[in-house]
Amino acid sequence: MRQWRADMRGSVGLVLTMGYLHEGHLSLVRHARAASDHVVASVFVNPAQFGPQEDYQRYPRDPQRDLSLLEGEGVDVVFMPSVEEMYPAGFDAWVEVGESLTNRLEGAARPGHFRGVTTVVAKLFEIVRPQRAYFGQKDAQQLAVIRKMVADLNMDVEVVGLPTMREADGLARSSRNSYLSPDERRAAIVLWRSLCRAEELYDGGERRAETLRQEMRAVLAKEPLAEVEYVSVADTATLKELEAIAGSALVSLAVRIGRTRLIDNVTLGD
Ligand code: AMP
């Protein structure tokens, strides 16, 4: 990868993925393609960001399909390191963003998750040295944590956040959607429905955060296959739970549909 990078003239855009690519990933690649001379994509299911009881082993993988999709998008290089290359025996250096951003929401539900994310992202930035790196708003907290890492550690990379790509019925595209049975797939639409309910209330003038949370929970409660992990209406910068929405708010949720854990979010206000 270093050798390929050394031979690239002009700007480099980087798209980091765990593979099993979908339209969300490809939209990041297309933005990178439009803004940079070269595009590098990485495909790496990062064990460091999975908890011991999580789906690391069964996470969906299809490297041949990923390669042909990325080739079709005109990506210059696909970096697909092995776990041993990224974490050789004795590996023990970690990059961590402080608890105020990483201990809530996804961080509370998945201890150590963001430490794994920031460590692998820092390593990939160092290996690829891109001018720009592209992330999806689908993982809104991840984007906030990475922005914080880049700012506080003076990393010389522009972080670009891009909108969530959805299925026709609103379900956010995710590699994990492949786990869903047909019944679960129908049930999974309830995440989007509850976010739309929050949006509708906000557009109607509601600014009390707890009312939004309650109304979202009421929508979710109607779906028997859905088990709510959290529903949040938080400050977009600090991710702290709000009482009232003054400027903007990140409305996010994590819900289990059967064994599959899904997340989604929308931003209200500017
Ligand atoms: P993943 O492979 O799930 O780790 O995702 C790799 C990148 O793609 C991350 O920056 C995600 O936020 C982004 N991403 C995942 N799903 C979507 C989506 N539905 N729309 C836009 N970006 C996405």
Coordinates of N, CA and C in Angstrom, one line a residue, residues 44 81-89:
F44 N -11.8 -4.0 5.6 CA -11.2 -4.6 6.7 C -12.2 -4.8 7.8
P81 N -6.1 -5.5 4.1 CA -5.1 -6.2 4.9 C -5.7 -7.4 5.7
S82 N -4.8 -8.3 6.1 CA -5.2 -9.4 7.0 C -5.2 -8.8 8.4
V83 N -5.8 -9.6 9.3 CA -5.8 -9.2 10.7 C -4.4 -9.2 11.3
E84 N -3.6 -10.2 10.8 CA -2.2 -10.3 11.3 C -1.4 -9.2 10.9
E85 N -1.7 -8.6 9.7 CA -0.9 -7.4 9.2 C -1.2 -6.2 10.1
M86 N -2.5 -6.1 10.4 CA -2.9 -4.9 11.1 C -2.6 -5.0 12.6
Y87 N -2.8 -6.2 13.1 CA -2.5 -6.4 14.6 C -1.6 -7.6 14.8
P88 N -0.3 -7.4 14.5 CA 0.7 -8.5 14.6 C 0.8 -8.8 16.1
A89 N 1.3 -10.0 16.4 CA 1.5 -10.4 17.8 C 2.2 -9.3 18.6

